Each structure stands twice: as structure tokens, then as C-alpha cells.
mmCIF file of C-alpha atoms in Angstrom:
data_model
loop_
_atom_site.group_PDB
_atom_site.id
_atom_site.type_symbol
_atom_site.label_atom_id
_atom_site.label_comp_id
_atom_site.label_asym_id
_atom_site.label_seq_id
_atom_site.Cartn_x
_atom_site.Cartn_y
_atom_site.Cartn_z
ATOM 1 C CA MET A 66 -0.039 0.024 -0.037
ATOM 2 C CA ALA A 67 1.396 3.321 -1.083
ATOM 3 C CA ARG A 68 2.258 5.873 1.674
ATOM 4 C CA ILE A 69 1.480 9.608 0.773
ATOM 5 C CA GLY A 70 2.803 12.762 2.377
ATOM 6 C CA LEU A 71 1.030 16.092 2.132
ATOM 7 C CA VAL A 72 2.737 19.376 2.833
ATOM 8 C CA LEU A 73 0.764 22.601 3.212
ATOM 9 C CA GLY A 74 2.877 25.769 3.283
ATOM 10 C CA ALA A 75 2.642 29.151 4.844
ATOM 11 C CA GLY A 76 0.758 32.007 3.163
ATOM 12 C CA GLY A 77 -1.765 33.776 5.332
ATOM 13 C CA VAL A 78 -5.509 34.128 4.447
ATOM 14 C CA VAL A 79 -4.610 34.032 0.736
ATOM 15 C CA GLY A 80 -2.477 31.011 1.302
ATOM 16 C CA HIS A 81 -5.351 29.250 2.973
ATOM 17 C CA ALA A 82 -7.427 29.999 -0.084
ATOM 18 C CA PHE A 83 -4.788 28.622 -2.404
ATOM 19 C CA HIS A 84 -4.603 25.364 -0.526
ATOM 20 C CA ALA A 85 -8.343 25.042 -0.635
ATOM 21 C CA GLY A 86 -8.480 25.383 -4.468
ATOM 22 C CA VAL A 87 -5.527 23.006 -4.956
ATOM 23 C CA LEU A 88 -6.874 20.260 -2.646
ATOM 24 C CA ARG A 89 -10.297 20.475 -4.133
ATOM 25 C CA ALA A 90 -8.815 19.918 -7.559
ATOM 26 C CA VAL A 91 -6.599 17.024 -6.513
ATOM 27 C CA ALA A 92 -9.443 15.292 -4.805
ATOM 28 C CA GLU A 93 -11.871 15.697 -7.788
ATOM 29 C CA ALA A 94 -9.302 14.754 -10.516
ATOM 30 C CA THR A 95 -7.751 11.655 -8.744
ATOM 31 C CA GLY A 96 -10.422 10.482 -6.422
ATOM 32 C CA TRP A 97 -7.788 10.627 -3.498
ATOM 33 C CA ASP A 98 -9.012 12.077 -0.264
ATOM 34 C CA PRO A 99 -6.376 14.353 1.336
ATOM 35 C CA ARG A 100 -7.760 13.560 4.705
ATOM 36 C CA ILE A 101 -6.157 10.088 4.629
ATOM 37 C CA ALA A 102 -2.611 11.317 3.802
ATOM 38 C CA ASP A 103 -0.163 9.228 5.922
ATOM 39 C CA ILE A 104 1.622 12.276 7.131
ATOM 40 C CA VAL A 105 0.452 15.948 6.986
ATOM 41 C CA VAL A 106 2.930 18.770 7.514
ATOM 42 C CA GLY A 107 1.195 22.096 7.943
ATOM 43 C CA THR A 108 2.909 25.469 8.367
ATOM 44 C CA SER A 109 1.141 28.617 9.429
ATOM 45 C CA ALA A 110 -1.892 28.872 7.196
ATOM 46 C CA GLY A 111 -1.146 25.214 6.143
ATOM 47 C CA SER A 112 -1.346 24.106 9.724
ATOM 48 C CA HIS A 113 -4.946 25.288 9.894
ATOM 49 C CA VAL A 114 -5.880 23.597 6.724
ATOM 50 C CA GLY A 115 -4.117 20.444 7.924
ATOM 51 C CA ALA A 116 -6.065 20.499 11.125
ATOM 52 C CA LEU A 117 -9.425 20.853 9.245
ATOM 53 C CA LEU A 118 -8.459 17.921 7.070
ATOM 54 C CA ARG A 119 -7.433 15.770 10.138
ATOM 55 C CA GLY A 120 -10.569 16.929 11.966
ATOM 56 C CA GLY A 121 -12.544 15.324 9.047
ATOM 57 C CA LEU A 122 -13.465 18.207 6.773
ATOM 58 C CA PRO A 123 -13.499 17.129 3.189
ATOM 59 C CA ALA A 124 -11.332 19.161 0.707
ATOM 60 C CA ALA A 125 -14.392 20.319 -1.207
ATOM 61 C CA ASP A 126 -15.854 21.756 2.067
ATOM 62 C CA ILE A 127 -12.645 23.530 2.914
ATOM 63 C CA ALA A 128 -12.967 25.361 -0.341
ATOM 64 C CA ALA A 129 -16.780 25.878 0.119
ATOM 65 C CA ARG A 130 -16.078 27.377 3.567
ATOM 66 C CA VAL A 131 -14.098 30.114 1.906
ATOM 67 C CA THR A 132 -16.283 30.676 -1.103
ATOM 68 C CA GLY A 133 -19.708 30.485 0.633
ATOM 69 C CA ASP A 134 -20.857 27.605 -1.630
ATOM 70 C CA PRO A 135 -23.022 24.795 -0.271
ATOM 71 C CA LEU A 136 -21.417 22.435 2.063
ATOM 72 C CA SER A 137 -21.805 18.748 2.291
ATOM 73 C CA VAL A 138 -23.968 17.209 5.098
ATOM 74 C CA GLU A 139 -20.683 16.082 6.712
ATOM 75 C CA GLY A 140 -19.154 19.482 6.416
ATOM 76 C CA ARG A 141 -22.216 21.374 7.752
ATOM 77 C CA ALA A 142 -22.099 19.029 10.864
ATOM 78 C CA LEU A 143 -18.390 19.780 11.466
ATOM 79 C CA LEU A 144 -18.547 23.531 10.769
ATOM 80 C CA ALA A 145 -21.471 23.976 13.053
ATOM 81 C CA ARG A 146 -18.853 23.619 15.749
ATOM 82 C CA VAL A 147 -16.025 25.526 14.140
ATOM 83 C CA GLY A 148 -17.844 28.230 12.211
ATOM 84 C CA GLY A 149 -16.979 30.074 9.066
ATOM 85 C CA PRO A 150 -13.735 31.679 7.910
ATOM 86 C CA GLU A 151 -11.923 33.661 10.623
ATOM 87 C CA THR A 152 -11.765 37.464 10.387
ATOM 88 C CA ILE A 153 -8.158 38.594 10.738
ATOM 89 C CA PRO A 154 -8.002 42.067 12.236
ATOM 90 C CA SER A 155 -5.244 44.569 11.416
ATOM 91 C CA PRO A 156 -3.006 45.678 14.315
ATOM 92 C CA ARG A 157 -4.398 48.947 15.502
ATOM 93 C CA THR A 158 -1.441 49.989 17.574
ATOM 94 C CA ARG A 159 2.181 49.359 17.050
ATOM 95 C CA ALA A 160 4.350 47.789 19.633
ATOM 96 C CA VAL A 161 7.823 49.112 20.401
ATOM 97 C CA GLY A 162 10.945 47.168 21.136
ATOM 98 C CA MET A 163 12.016 43.836 19.765
ATOM 99 C CA ALA A 164 10.341 40.395 20.312
ATOM 100 C CA ALA A 165 13.614 38.570 21.196
ATOM 101 C CA PRO A 166 16.619 40.722 21.645
ATOM 102 C CA GLY A 167 18.354 37.757 23.346
ATOM 103 C CA LEU A 168 17.993 35.834 20.083
ATOM 104 C CA LEU A 169 19.592 38.596 18.211
ATOM 105 C CA PHE A 170 22.595 38.529 20.602
ATOM 106 C CA ARG A 171 23.007 34.796 19.967
ATOM 107 C CA ALA A 172 22.822 35.366 16.311
ATOM 108 C CA ALA A 173 25.554 37.932 16.445
ATOM 109 C CA LEU A 174 27.827 35.358 18.062
ATOM 110 C CA ARG A 175 26.957 32.731 15.363
ATOM 111 C CA PRO A 176 25.673 34.600 12.269
ATOM 112 C CA TRP A 177 26.338 31.631 9.889
ATOM 113 C CA GLY A 178 23.921 29.503 11.834
ATOM 114 C CA THR A 179 20.920 31.794 11.866
ATOM 115 C CA ARG A 180 18.288 32.079 9.148
ATOM 116 C CA LEU A 181 17.151 35.517 7.929
ATOM 117 C CA GLY A 182 13.573 34.677 8.844
ATOM 118 C CA THR A 183 14.669 33.967 12.426
ATOM 119 C CA LEU A 184 16.507 37.254 12.578
ATOM 120 C CA THR A 185 13.459 39.220 11.349
ATOM 121 C CA ALA A 186 11.134 37.381 13.918
ATOM 122 C CA ALA A 187 13.557 38.479 16.706
ATOM 123 C CA ALA A 188 13.860 41.981 15.530
ATOM 124 C CA LEU A 189 10.196 42.750 14.931
ATOM 125 C CA PRO A 190 8.172 44.067 17.805
ATOM 126 C CA THR A 191 5.775 41.639 19.502
ATOM 127 C CA GLY A 192 2.502 41.392 17.650
ATOM 128 C CA ARG A 193 -0.672 42.696 19.394
ATOM 129 C CA ILE A 194 -3.396 40.332 18.246
ATOM 130 C CA SER A 195 -4.146 37.295 20.416
ATOM 131 C CA LEU A 196 -4.710 33.932 18.656
ATOM 132 C CA ARG A 197 -6.470 32.492 21.748
ATOM 133 C CA PRO A 198 -9.974 32.587 20.079
ATOM 134 C CA PHE A 199 -8.657 31.145 16.984
ATOM 135 C CA ALA A 200 -6.989 28.211 18.940
ATOM 136 C CA ALA A 201 -10.279 27.631 20.820
ATOM 137 C CA ARG A 202 -12.181 27.151 17.530
ATOM 138 C CA VAL A 203 -9.645 24.529 16.282
ATOM 139 C CA ARG A 204 -9.748 22.889 19.678
ATOM 140 C CA TRP A 205 -13.433 22.266 19.254
ATOM 141 C CA LEU A 206 -12.589 19.689 16.611
ATOM 142 C CA PHE A 207 -10.103 17.680 18.747
ATOM 143 C CA GLY A 208 -10.397 18.591 22.428
ATOM 144 C CA ASP A 209 -7.076 17.656 24.054
ATOM 145 C CA ALA A 210 -6.484 14.726 21.726
ATOM 146 C CA TRP A 211 -4.309 14.462 18.621
ATOM 147 C CA PRO A 212 -5.567 12.729 15.459
ATOM 148 C CA GLU A 213 -4.499 9.211 14.942
ATOM 149 C CA ARG A 214 -2.743 9.913 11.584
ATOM 150 C CA PRO A 215 0.419 12.138 11.974
ATOM 151 C CA LEU A 216 -0.191 15.898 11.885
ATOM 152 C CA TRP A 217 3.109 17.866 12.185
ATOM 153 C CA LEU A 218 2.849 21.514 12.860
ATOM 154 C CA PRO A 219 6.200 23.446 12.811
ATOM 155 C CA ALA A 220 6.768 26.591 14.854
ATOM 156 C CA VAL A 221 9.815 28.543 15.892
ATOM 157 C CA ARG A 222 10.979 28.908 19.499
ATOM 158 C CA LEU A 223 11.730 32.571 20.161
ATOM 159 C CA SER A 224 14.398 31.858 22.880
ATOM 160 C CA ASP A 225 16.829 30.264 20.448
ATOM 161 C CA GLY A 226 15.283 30.368 16.908
ATOM 162 C CA GLN A 227 14.982 26.588 16.699
ATOM 163 C CA ARG A 228 12.266 24.843 14.923
ATOM 164 C CA VAL A 229 9.882 22.772 16.962
ATOM 165 C CA VAL A 230 7.440 20.372 15.329
ATOM 166 C CA PHE A 231 4.353 19.836 17.370
ATOM 167 C CA GLY A 232 2.764 16.476 16.838
ATOM 168 C CA GLN A 233 6.106 14.777 16.373
ATOM 169 C CA GLU A 234 7.298 12.323 19.058
ATOM 170 C CA GLY A 235 9.200 14.152 21.680
ATOM 171 C CA SER A 236 7.743 17.638 21.021
ATOM 172 C CA PRO A 237 6.331 19.735 23.936
ATOM 173 C CA PRO A 238 2.864 18.482 24.867
ATOM 174 C CA THR A 239 -0.015 20.765 23.895
ATOM 175 C CA ASP A 240 -3.383 20.516 22.137
ATOM 176 C CA VAL A 241 -3.914 20.810 18.370
ATOM 177 C CA GLY A 242 -5.556 24.255 18.562
ATOM 178 C CA THR A 243 -2.672 25.800 20.509
ATOM 179 C CA ALA A 244 -0.177 24.117 18.166
ATOM 180 C CA VAL A 245 -1.942 25.543 15.164
ATOM 181 C CA ALA A 246 -1.932 28.972 16.699
ATOM 182 C CA ALA A 247 1.845 28.735 17.507
ATOM 183 C CA SER A 248 2.491 27.832 13.831
ATOM 184 C CA CYS A 249 0.315 30.759 12.602
ATOM 185 C CA ALA A 250 1.806 33.421 14.968
ATOM 186 C CA VAL A 251 3.199 35.793 12.260
ATOM 187 C CA PRO A 252 5.871 37.940 13.928
ATOM 188 C CA GLY A 253 4.893 41.569 14.275
ATOM 189 C CA TRP A 254 1.355 40.848 13.785
ATOM 190 C CA PHE A 255 0.164 38.167 16.249
ATOM 191 C CA THR A 256 1.259 37.692 19.843
ATOM 192 C CA PRO A 257 3.699 34.849 20.245
ATOM 193 C CA VAL A 258 1.920 31.671 21.607
ATOM 194 C CA GLU A 259 3.210 30.468 25.001
ATOM 195 C CA ILE A 260 3.436 26.685 25.503
ATOM 196 C CA GLY A 261 5.010 25.334 28.674
ATOM 197 C CA GLY A 262 6.344 28.706 29.509
ATOM 198 C CA VAL A 263 8.093 29.109 26.127
ATOM 199 C CA ARG A 264 7.023 31.541 23.361
ATOM 200 C CA TYR A 265 6.669 30.370 19.751
ATOM 201 C CA VAL A 266 6.102 32.113 16.449
ATOM 202 C CA ASP A 267 5.177 31.100 12.898
ATOM 203 C CA GLY A 268 6.735 28.023 11.493
ATOM 204 C CA GLY A 269 7.206 29.838 8.224
ATOM 205 C CA VAL A 270 10.053 31.805 9.882
ATOM 206 C CA HIS A 271 12.150 28.625 9.509
ATOM 207 C CA SER A 272 10.755 27.476 6.166
ATOM 208 C CA PRO A 273 7.616 28.452 4.286
ATOM 209 C CA THR A 274 6.899 24.562 3.783
ATOM 210 C CA ASN A 275 9.148 22.631 6.014
ATOM 211 C CA LEU A 276 9.126 19.980 3.340
ATOM 212 C CA ASP A 277 12.540 18.662 4.584
ATOM 213 C CA LEU A 278 10.773 17.057 7.518
ATOM 214 C CA LEU A 279 9.542 14.181 5.208
ATOM 215 C CA ALA A 280 13.021 13.254 4.035
ATOM 216 C CA GLY A 281 13.782 9.606 5.019
ATOM 217 C CA GLN A 282 10.034 8.884 5.984
ATOM 218 C CA GLY A 283 9.831 6.066 3.404
ATOM 219 C CA LEU A 284 6.952 7.756 1.566
ATOM 220 C CA ASP A 285 5.975 6.796 -1.952
ATOM 221 C CA LEU A 286 4.847 10.379 -3.011
ATOM 222 C CA VAL A 287 4.704 13.870 -1.402
ATOM 223 C CA ILE A 288 2.345 16.387 -2.517
ATOM 224 C CA VAL A 289 3.192 20.041 -1.782
ATOM 225 C CA SER A 290 0.991 23.139 -1.889
ATOM 226 C CA SER A 291 3.316 26.126 -1.700
ATOM 227 C CA PRO A 292 1.456 29.557 -1.747
ATOM 228 C CA MET A 293 4.541 31.640 -1.008
ATOM 229 C CA SER A 294 6.734 30.429 -3.902
ATOM 230 C CA VAL A 295 6.019 30.792 -7.693
ATOM 231 C CA ALA A 296 5.815 28.318 -10.519
ATOM 232 C CA ARG A 297 8.946 28.168 -12.780
ATOM 233 C CA HIS A 298 7.342 29.718 -15.775
ATOM 234 C CA ALA A 299 5.248 32.316 -13.941
ATOM 235 C CA MET A 300 6.310 35.609 -15.595
ATOM 236 C CA ARG A 301 3.996 38.296 -14.164
ATOM 237 C CA PRO A 302 6.164 41.157 -12.897
ATOM 238 C CA SER A 303 5.291 42.077 -9.399
ATOM 239 C CA LEU A 304 7.154 43.548 -6.287
ATOM 240 C CA ASP A 305 7.099 40.159 -4.525
ATOM 241 C CA LEU A 306 8.394 38.208 -7.526
ATOM 242 C CA PRO A 307 12.097 38.252 -6.381
ATOM 243 C CA ALA A 308 11.008 36.961 -2.895
ATOM 244 C CA ARG A 309 8.844 34.308 -4.379
ATOM 245 C CA ALA A 310 11.591 33.144 -6.754
ATOM 246 C CA THR A 311 13.884 32.798 -3.779
ATOM 247 C CA LEU A 312 11.401 30.749 -1.946
ATOM 248 C CA ARG A 313 11.003 28.527 -5.023
ATOM 249 C CA LEU A 314 14.703 27.855 -4.887
ATOM 250 C CA ARG A 315 14.446 26.927 -1.175
ATOM 251 C CA LEU A 316 11.469 24.640 -1.887
ATOM 252 C CA ALA A 317 13.447 22.987 -4.628
ATOM 253 C CA GLU A 318 16.444 22.296 -2.266
ATOM 254 C CA GLU A 319 14.108 20.785 0.302
ATOM 255 C CA ALA A 320 12.487 18.652 -2.428
ATOM 256 C CA ARG A 321 16.007 17.427 -3.523
ATOM 257 C CA ARG A 322 16.530 16.216 0.120
ATOM 258 C CA VAL A 323 13.247 14.311 0.052
ATOM 259 C CA ARG A 324 14.002 12.861 -3.499
ATOM 260 C CA ARG A 325 17.445 11.578 -2.415
ATOM 261 C CA GLY A 326 15.628 8.947 -0.365
ATOM 262 C CA GLY A 327 13.629 7.824 -3.457
ATOM 263 C CA THR A 328 10.319 9.731 -2.757
ATOM 264 C CA PRO A 329 8.947 11.642 -5.626
ATOM 265 C CA VAL A 330 7.784 15.231 -4.853
ATOM 266 C CA ILE A 331 5.022 17.098 -6.771
ATOM 267 C CA ALA A 332 4.619 20.741 -5.926
ATOM 268 C CA PHE A 333 1.721 23.085 -6.782
ATOM 269 C CA GLN A 334 2.985 26.630 -6.860
ATOM 270 C CA PRO A 335 1.241 29.826 -7.969
ATOM 271 C CA THR A 336 1.034 30.403 -11.649
ATOM 272 C CA THR A 337 0.829 33.672 -13.592
ATOM 273 C CA ALA A 338 -2.890 33.576 -13.382
ATOM 274 C CA ASP A 339 -2.842 32.754 -9.714
ATOM 275 C CA LEU A 340 -0.553 35.682 -8.909
ATOM 276 C CA ALA A 341 -2.828 38.083 -10.791
ATOM 277 C CA VAL A 342 -5.592 37.454 -8.148
ATOM 278 C CA MET A 343 -3.415 36.782 -5.007
ATOM 279 C CA GLY A 344 -2.229 40.285 -4.573
ATOM 280 C CA LEU A 345 0.650 41.504 -2.403
ATOM 281 C CA ASN A 346 -1.138 41.360 0.973
ATOM 282 C CA ALA A 347 -1.341 37.785 2.209
ATOM 283 C CA MET A 348 -3.861 38.786 4.865
ATOM 284 C CA ASN A 349 -6.310 40.426 2.535
ATOM 285 C CA SER A 350 -9.511 38.313 2.948
ATOM 286 C CA ARG A 351 -11.095 40.089 -0.085
ATOM 287 C CA HIS A 352 -8.801 38.042 -2.367
ATOM 288 C CA ALA A 353 -9.630 34.577 -0.821
ATOM 289 C CA HIS A 354 -12.749 33.803 -2.905
ATOM 290 C CA PRO A 355 -11.162 34.460 -6.323
ATOM 291 C CA VAL A 356 -7.940 32.706 -5.207
ATOM 292 C CA VAL A 357 -9.781 29.458 -4.396
ATOM 293 C CA SER A 358 -11.478 29.528 -7.842
ATOM 294 C CA GLN A 359 -8.215 30.400 -9.707
ATOM 295 C CA ALA A 360 -6.009 27.941 -7.876
ATOM 296 C CA TYR A 361 -8.512 25.250 -8.579
ATOM 297 C CA GLU A 362 -8.582 25.971 -12.257
ATOM 298 C CA SER A 363 -4.767 26.072 -12.434
ATOM 299 C CA ALA A 364 -4.359 22.824 -10.607
ATOM 300 C CA LEU A 365 -6.952 21.191 -12.699
ATOM 301 C CA GLY A 366 -5.011 22.310 -15.786
ATOM 302 C CA ARG A 367 -2.040 20.327 -14.667
ATOM 303 C CA LEU A 368 -4.157 17.435 -13.614
ATOM 304 C CA ARG A 369 -5.693 17.071 -17.003
ATOM 305 C CA ARG A 370 -2.273 16.222 -18.568
ATOM 306 C CA PRO A 371 -1.767 12.441 -18.881
ATOM 307 C CA ASP A 372 1.939 12.737 -18.046
ATOM 308 C CA PHE A 373 1.203 14.563 -14.800
ATOM 309 C CA MET A 374 -1.388 12.124 -13.814
ATOM 310 C CA ASP A 375 1.116 9.252 -14.282
ATOM 311 C CA ARG A 376 3.282 10.894 -11.608
ATOM 312 C CA LEU A 377 0.198 10.722 -9.248
ATOM 313 C CA ALA A 378 -0.164 6.963 -9.746
ATOM 314 C CA PRO A 379 0.739 6.138 -6.126
ATOM 315 C CA LEU A 380 -2.506 7.873 -4.996
ATOM 316 C CA ALA A 381 -4.491 4.928 -6.423
ATOM 317 C CA ALA A 382 -2.545 2.549 -4.279
ATOM 318 C CA SER A 383 -2.876 4.520 -1.088
ATOM 319 C CA ASP A 384 -5.218 3.750 1.834
ATOM 320 C CA ARG A 385 -8.671 4.929 0.748
ATOM 321 C CA ARG A 386 -10.341 5.043 4.190
ATOM 322 C CA PRO A 387 -11.057 8.504 5.549
#
């Protein structure tokens, strides 16, 4: 039986919508249910989508939750507890000072061992928006238990800049809702999430996808949805294109690490048409509906190609039980 990994990257409200469109397309075109992936790695926005999948919400309903389209009977029952899409407020006041000056001091002593994202998280002021209400809504799906199938949620520990993967064996104990909040705590925007007396911020600070976590896991295929990078042939000029191109290179390097172990990796990244509706502000909820629709169409375009579907053949041999 084939073992499948699913990686859902960071990207804010717009990234959540991108995941919704991609997952809906993959489920419809292949008949594979993303809820039954053998391992789900979710970073920031991807941690929320991963939790919804592991909580039992079908891919089509994750998309419908954003677009306002009719839900399935199963989806309505689950979302009666969780509710509709979250409203993400903008910070009304700006904090002063740095979130983790001690981490900056550590980095000054070992600059070669510190990622730029980690330095940025340490230097930015502490965000002013609490994610506690958001964590509570996710917690309604799980209580204090974790799903039986692995759900790995990376966050970054502010004290030393190290990645911590909640849900992995040996990680600090917490509930799924709090872990999702920690993985989503965008520096400078949201208040760091405290777990066991330690503060954590967005897992995208370490890597927008954290795909490298699946290296050596013995999987037969890994599917990646990466809202923050860009497809190789996407040529739409924009202010964020250089950053997206850099993140595409990082994704490619992490994919090489997974492929060295014999595991194929297929990545869905924004196309030119996707970028046209995504905009520059990842937190702009007004873009969510069109992004779901466009990402769905772009993904379907790839999935209609026979050569591409051949690469997804392991899905047909995976566990089909939700």
C-alpha cells in the first residue's frame, strides 16, 4: 500500500485559499481524499488547513467554507462547531521594542547558523493580536487529543530560533488548537503563543513549507501546496516576484533532500494567473474567494495532462479509508 505525504505551506489568508483550491482539484481529479494522507505537515496557514483535514473536513468543504458555496452534510455538521472563515483584524497599535533581543545577541555570535527569517522574527516588535480565540475554535474539533494519523505543525521557538514540530514524538505537549496558533503566529502581527512557559512564532520563519521534515520517511509520494513561492514559468512582474523566486529555490532544495531517499515530490505553486488574483497582502480576505477559484482551475489544468497524472499513480494505491 502506497504511503503519501501532504505538505501545506505558509501564506496567510490568501495561502489558505490557495490550499483550498489545490486540494479540491486534486481530490476531484484523482479520487484521492487528502484527509487520509499518511503524514500531513502544515505550516502557518497550512497548519490550519491540515487541522481541518485531520478533523474530518473534506477538501471540497474547505473550499466551500471560503467561497460560501453549499457544504456537504458532513461538512455542515463539523462546521457547526467551528464556524465560518476567521476574520483577521489588522493591528491597531504598534508595539515598540524587539520580540527577542536575546536571540539577536545569539545570532551575532553565530551569524552563519541563523536564518534570515529568524533574525526578522527576533527584531520585529511583539504582535498585538491574540490567537487564543482562533486556537479555541480549532480545539473544538479535537479537544485535548491529537488525530491518529500524523499531523506535524512546525513553529519557531523565540528563545533560540530553533524549529519545534508539534505532533512529532518528543515535542512539547499541547493541544492541536494551541499548536496551530503557534504555527500561525506571524511575527509583528500576532502575539507569540506560549506553550509550557516558552514563546513560539510562525513556523514559516524557519521554512515556508518545512518539506524537509519528510526526508527519510519512506513515503511513496509527497504532494506540496506552496502559496508563497512561484511556478517556474510564472512571468507576471510584481514587487514580490524576487522573494517568491527565492522561496521557489528553497523549496527545490528541500525537495531534493526528500527525493534523495527515493520519494517523488510534486509541488503546486502559484502560476501567472494565480498571482494576478493573489495580490501582495497575504492577509487580505477580499482576495480569498477568487484565489480559491483560480488555484482550482490552475491545478486542474495540470491534472488534465496524462503525463502529470502518471506521476500521481501512487495515490490510487494508497489507503482509501477516511
